[in-house]
XYZ file of C-alpha atoms in Angstrom:
296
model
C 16.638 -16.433 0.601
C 13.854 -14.121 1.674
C 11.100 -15.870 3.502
C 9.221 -15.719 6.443
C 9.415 -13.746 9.548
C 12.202 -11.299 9.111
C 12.794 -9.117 12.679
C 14.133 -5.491 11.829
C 15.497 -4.908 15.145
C 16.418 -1.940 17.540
C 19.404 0.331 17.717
C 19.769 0.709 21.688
C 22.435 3.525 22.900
C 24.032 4.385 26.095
C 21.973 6.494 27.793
C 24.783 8.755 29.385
C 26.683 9.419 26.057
C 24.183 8.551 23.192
C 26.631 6.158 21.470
C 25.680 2.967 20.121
C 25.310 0.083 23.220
C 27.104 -3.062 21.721
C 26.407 -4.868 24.868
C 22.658 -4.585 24.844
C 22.712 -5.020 20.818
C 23.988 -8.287 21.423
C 22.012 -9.324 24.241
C 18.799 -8.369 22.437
C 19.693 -9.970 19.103
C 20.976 -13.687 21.118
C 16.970 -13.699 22.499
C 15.741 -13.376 19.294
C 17.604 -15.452 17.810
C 16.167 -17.970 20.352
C 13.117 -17.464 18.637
C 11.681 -19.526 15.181
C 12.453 -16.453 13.143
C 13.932 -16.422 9.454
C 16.370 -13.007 9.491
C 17.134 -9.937 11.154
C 17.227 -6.541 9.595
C 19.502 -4.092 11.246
C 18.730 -0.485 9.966
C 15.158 -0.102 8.908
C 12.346 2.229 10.400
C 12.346 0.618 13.539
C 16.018 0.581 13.952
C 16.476 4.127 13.613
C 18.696 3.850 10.521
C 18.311 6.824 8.746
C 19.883 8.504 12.120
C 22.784 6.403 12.257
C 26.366 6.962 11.000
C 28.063 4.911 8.115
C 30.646 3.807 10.395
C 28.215 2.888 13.025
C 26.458 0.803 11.056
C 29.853 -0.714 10.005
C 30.331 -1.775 13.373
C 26.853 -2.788 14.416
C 26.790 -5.208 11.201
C 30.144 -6.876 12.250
C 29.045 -7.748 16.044
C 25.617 -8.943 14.462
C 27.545 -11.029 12.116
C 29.534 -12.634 14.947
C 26.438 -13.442 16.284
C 23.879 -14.452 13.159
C 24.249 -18.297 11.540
C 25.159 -18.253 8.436
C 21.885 -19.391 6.927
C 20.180 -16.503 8.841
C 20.211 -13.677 6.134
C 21.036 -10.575 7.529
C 20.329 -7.155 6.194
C 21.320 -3.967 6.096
C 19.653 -1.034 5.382
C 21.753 1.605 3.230
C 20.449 4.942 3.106
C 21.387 7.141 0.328
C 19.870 9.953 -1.137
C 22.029 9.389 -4.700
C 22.576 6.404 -6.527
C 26.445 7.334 -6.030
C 26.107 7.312 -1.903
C 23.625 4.332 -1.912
C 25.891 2.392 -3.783
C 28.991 2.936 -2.149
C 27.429 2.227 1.059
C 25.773 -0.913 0.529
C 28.774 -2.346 -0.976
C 30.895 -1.306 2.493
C 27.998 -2.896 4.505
C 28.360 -6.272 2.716
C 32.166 -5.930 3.350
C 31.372 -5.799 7.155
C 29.185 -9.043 6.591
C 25.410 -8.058 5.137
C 23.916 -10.779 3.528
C 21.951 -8.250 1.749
C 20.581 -4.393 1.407
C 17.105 -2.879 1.919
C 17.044 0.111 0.348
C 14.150 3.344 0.682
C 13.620 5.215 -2.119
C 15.570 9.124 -1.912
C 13.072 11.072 -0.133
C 14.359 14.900 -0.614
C 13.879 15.413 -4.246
C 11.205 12.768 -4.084
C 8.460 15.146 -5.327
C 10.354 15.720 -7.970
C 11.471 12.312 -9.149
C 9.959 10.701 -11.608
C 9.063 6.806 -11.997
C 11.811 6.827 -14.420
C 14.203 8.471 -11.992
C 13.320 6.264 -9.073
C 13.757 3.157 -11.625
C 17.029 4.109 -12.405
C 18.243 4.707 -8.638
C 17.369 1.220 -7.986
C 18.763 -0.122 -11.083
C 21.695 1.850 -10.730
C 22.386 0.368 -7.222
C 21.656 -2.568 -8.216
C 24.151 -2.895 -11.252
C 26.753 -1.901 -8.783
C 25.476 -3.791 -5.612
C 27.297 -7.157 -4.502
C 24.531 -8.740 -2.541
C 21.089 -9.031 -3.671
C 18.806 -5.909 -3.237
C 15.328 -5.225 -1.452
C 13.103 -2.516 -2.459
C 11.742 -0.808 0.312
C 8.592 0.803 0.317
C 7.661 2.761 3.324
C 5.268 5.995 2.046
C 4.745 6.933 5.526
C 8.187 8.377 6.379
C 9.578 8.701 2.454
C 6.475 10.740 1.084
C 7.629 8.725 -2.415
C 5.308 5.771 -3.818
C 6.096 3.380 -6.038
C 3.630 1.884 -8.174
C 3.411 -1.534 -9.190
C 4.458 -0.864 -12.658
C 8.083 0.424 -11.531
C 8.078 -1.874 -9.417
C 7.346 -4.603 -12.102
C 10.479 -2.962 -14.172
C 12.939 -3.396 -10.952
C 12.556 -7.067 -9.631
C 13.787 -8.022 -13.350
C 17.117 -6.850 -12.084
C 18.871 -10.307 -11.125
C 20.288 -8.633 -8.021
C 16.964 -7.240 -6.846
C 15.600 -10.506 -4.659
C 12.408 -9.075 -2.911
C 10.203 -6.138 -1.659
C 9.131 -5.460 1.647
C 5.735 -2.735 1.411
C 4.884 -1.193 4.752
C 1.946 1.149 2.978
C -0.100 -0.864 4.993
C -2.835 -0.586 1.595
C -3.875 -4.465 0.962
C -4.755 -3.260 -3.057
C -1.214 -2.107 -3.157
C 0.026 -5.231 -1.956
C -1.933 -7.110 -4.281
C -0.792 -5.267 -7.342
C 2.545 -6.212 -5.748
C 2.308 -9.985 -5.831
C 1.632 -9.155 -9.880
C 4.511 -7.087 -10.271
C 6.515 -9.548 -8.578
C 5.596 -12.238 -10.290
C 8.498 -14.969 -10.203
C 10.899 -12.467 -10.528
C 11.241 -11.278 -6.892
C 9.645 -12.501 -2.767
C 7.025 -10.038 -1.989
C 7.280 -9.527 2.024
C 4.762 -7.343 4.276
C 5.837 -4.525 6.587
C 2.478 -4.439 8.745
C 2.244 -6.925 11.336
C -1.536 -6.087 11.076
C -1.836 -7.602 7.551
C 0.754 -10.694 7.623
C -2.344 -13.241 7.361
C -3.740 -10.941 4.541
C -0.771 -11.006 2.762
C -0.015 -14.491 2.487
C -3.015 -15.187 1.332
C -2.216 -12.113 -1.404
C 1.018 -13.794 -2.229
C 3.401 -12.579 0.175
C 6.046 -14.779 1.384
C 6.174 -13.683 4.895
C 7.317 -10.182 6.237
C 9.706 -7.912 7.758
C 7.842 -7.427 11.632
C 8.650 -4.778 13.823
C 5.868 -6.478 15.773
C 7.982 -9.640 15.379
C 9.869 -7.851 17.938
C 7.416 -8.092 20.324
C 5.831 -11.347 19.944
C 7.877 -13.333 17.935
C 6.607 -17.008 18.369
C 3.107 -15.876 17.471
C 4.225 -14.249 14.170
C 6.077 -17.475 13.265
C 3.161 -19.643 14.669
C 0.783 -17.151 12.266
C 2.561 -18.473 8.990
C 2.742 -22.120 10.251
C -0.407 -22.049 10.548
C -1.031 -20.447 6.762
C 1.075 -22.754 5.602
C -0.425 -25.901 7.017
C -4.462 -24.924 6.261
C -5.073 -23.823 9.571
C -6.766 -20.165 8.656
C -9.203 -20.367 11.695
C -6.330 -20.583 13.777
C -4.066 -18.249 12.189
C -6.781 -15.509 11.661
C -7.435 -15.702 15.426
C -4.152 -15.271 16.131
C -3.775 -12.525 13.775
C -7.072 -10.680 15.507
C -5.386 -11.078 18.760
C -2.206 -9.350 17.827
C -3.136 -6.899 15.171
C -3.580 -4.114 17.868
C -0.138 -4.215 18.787
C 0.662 -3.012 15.472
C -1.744 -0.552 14.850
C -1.560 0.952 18.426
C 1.738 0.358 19.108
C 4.067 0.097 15.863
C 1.920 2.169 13.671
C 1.346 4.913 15.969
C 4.779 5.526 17.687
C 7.000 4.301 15.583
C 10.555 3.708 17.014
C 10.073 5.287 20.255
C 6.623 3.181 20.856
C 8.272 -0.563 19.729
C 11.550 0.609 22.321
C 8.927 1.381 25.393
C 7.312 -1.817 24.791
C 10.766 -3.632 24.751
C 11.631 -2.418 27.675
C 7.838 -3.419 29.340
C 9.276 -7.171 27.799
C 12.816 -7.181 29.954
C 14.447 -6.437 26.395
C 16.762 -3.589 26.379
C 14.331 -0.595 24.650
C 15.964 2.497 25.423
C 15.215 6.263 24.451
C 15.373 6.788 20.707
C 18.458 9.029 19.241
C 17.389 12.439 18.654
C 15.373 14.370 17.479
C 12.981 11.544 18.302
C 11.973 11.635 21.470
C 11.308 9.009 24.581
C 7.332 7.996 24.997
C 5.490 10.193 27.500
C 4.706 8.383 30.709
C 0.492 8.318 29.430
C 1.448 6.956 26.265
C 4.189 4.278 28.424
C 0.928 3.163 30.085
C -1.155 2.601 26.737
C 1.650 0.550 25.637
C 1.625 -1.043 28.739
C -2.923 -1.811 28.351
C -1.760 -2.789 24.636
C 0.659 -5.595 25.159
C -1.478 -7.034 28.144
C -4.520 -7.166 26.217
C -2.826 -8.861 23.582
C -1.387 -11.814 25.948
C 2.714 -10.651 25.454
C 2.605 -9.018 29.287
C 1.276 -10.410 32.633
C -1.539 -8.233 33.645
């Protein structure tokens, strides 16, 4: 089910009244799905989920669902500081039509949580879940790491189908493909290392810069998976800077500036993240047309 290049897409929002947009949702999300992509991930870091409402993301997963095939997964992220929350909302998002959950560890009492705690919230949500679960791992923005030997203990959960890392640490994401074993698809959050992965064992990846330059992501694992490296490594060289200048560095705000540079709908981010400076609009700007995704 998980596989390939997964795009965890935008959240745009009216500009005047800071609501969700539904219109320019939709018209972003019928482009990609133009594109040779394997799923779309409403909700993650890139689509600003942690600062959206439950019912928002009720109706943002229905007008994606109208829109998505049916052999498209699509996912939701659930944020949920208890197991109790977490839970409850997954189980409303696959009401409104999720295919499945990714799921971030809780982040306020992470310093005090235990690997046994954290392997219980997943375990817990997963016992109660109704679609299958991935484990999220994003360090950067949780401050809460999970090491390879929890993560061994939760893909033997049958509802727990895959992990997506996004530490961006290729020794983390080998001990990983070991913990995953056959029990769960290991997928990559940095566009930087999708060519590194797969040869670690990763099955694709979950791409904000997938949003950006999604033929060339797909054409990257094509080529992996037909013995091409020269040609995929090349192609890797050629867009890793967009991740690590663009992705990486700005985060939301940086991927919506360089939508908008690519006649998407971008957008300013919902606050209290804020719009890119005009300077760092113009790096963006350098970074895509080096990398061949803008005229120059």
């Amino acid at each position: 089910m998980f596989s390939g290049i997964l795009l965890p897409v935008t959240t745009p929002y009216d500009p005047v009244s800071g609501e969700i947009a539904p219109v320019s949702f939709r018209e972003n999300l019928r482009r990609w799905l133009q594109q040779p992509i394997d799923g779309i991930v409403l909700f993650g870091s890139t689509g600003e989920g942690v600062l959206l409402e439950e019912e928002e993301k009720l109706r943002l997963v229905g007008f994606a669902r109208d829109l998505v095939p049916p052999d498209v997964p699509l996912v939701a992220g659930v944020s949920g500081e208890s197991t109790r929350t977490a839970a409850r909302q997954l189980n409303r998002l696959a009401e409104a039509g999720a295919d499945a959950a990714l799921l971030h560890p809780p982040a306020y009492f992470g310093a005090l949580l235990a690997p046994a705690a954290l392997r219980d919230y997943y375990l817990g949500v997963a016992e109660a879940a109704r679609v299958p679960l991935i484990v999220y791992h994003i360090p950067k923005y949780t401050h809460v790491v999970l090491e390879p030997g929890l993560i061994g203990e939760v893909v033997r959960h049958p509802r727990v189908a895959a992990v997506k890392d996004s530490s961006g640490d290729v020794k983390r994401l080998a001990d990983y493909t070991v913990a995953c074993g056959r029990h769960a698809a290991l997928l990559v959050g940095s566009g930087a290392l999708l060519y590194t992965a797969l040869e670690l064992g990763a099955v694709g990846g979950v791409l904000a810069l997938g949003l950006l330059a999604p033929g060339d992501c797909a054409r990257i694992l094509q080529y992996y998976r037909e013995g091409e490296s020269r040609r995929a490594g090349e192609l890797q060289e050629r867009l890793a800077p967009v991740h690590r200048e663009i992705v990486a560095a700005y985060g939301a705000p940086g991927v919506k500036a360089a939508l908008d540079l690519l006649g998407y709908t971008g957008g300013a981010p919902r606050p209290p993240l804020r719009p890119l400076p005009e300077k760092e609009r113009r790096k963006v700007a350098r970074v895509l047309v080096q990398a061949e995704l803008l005229p120059g």
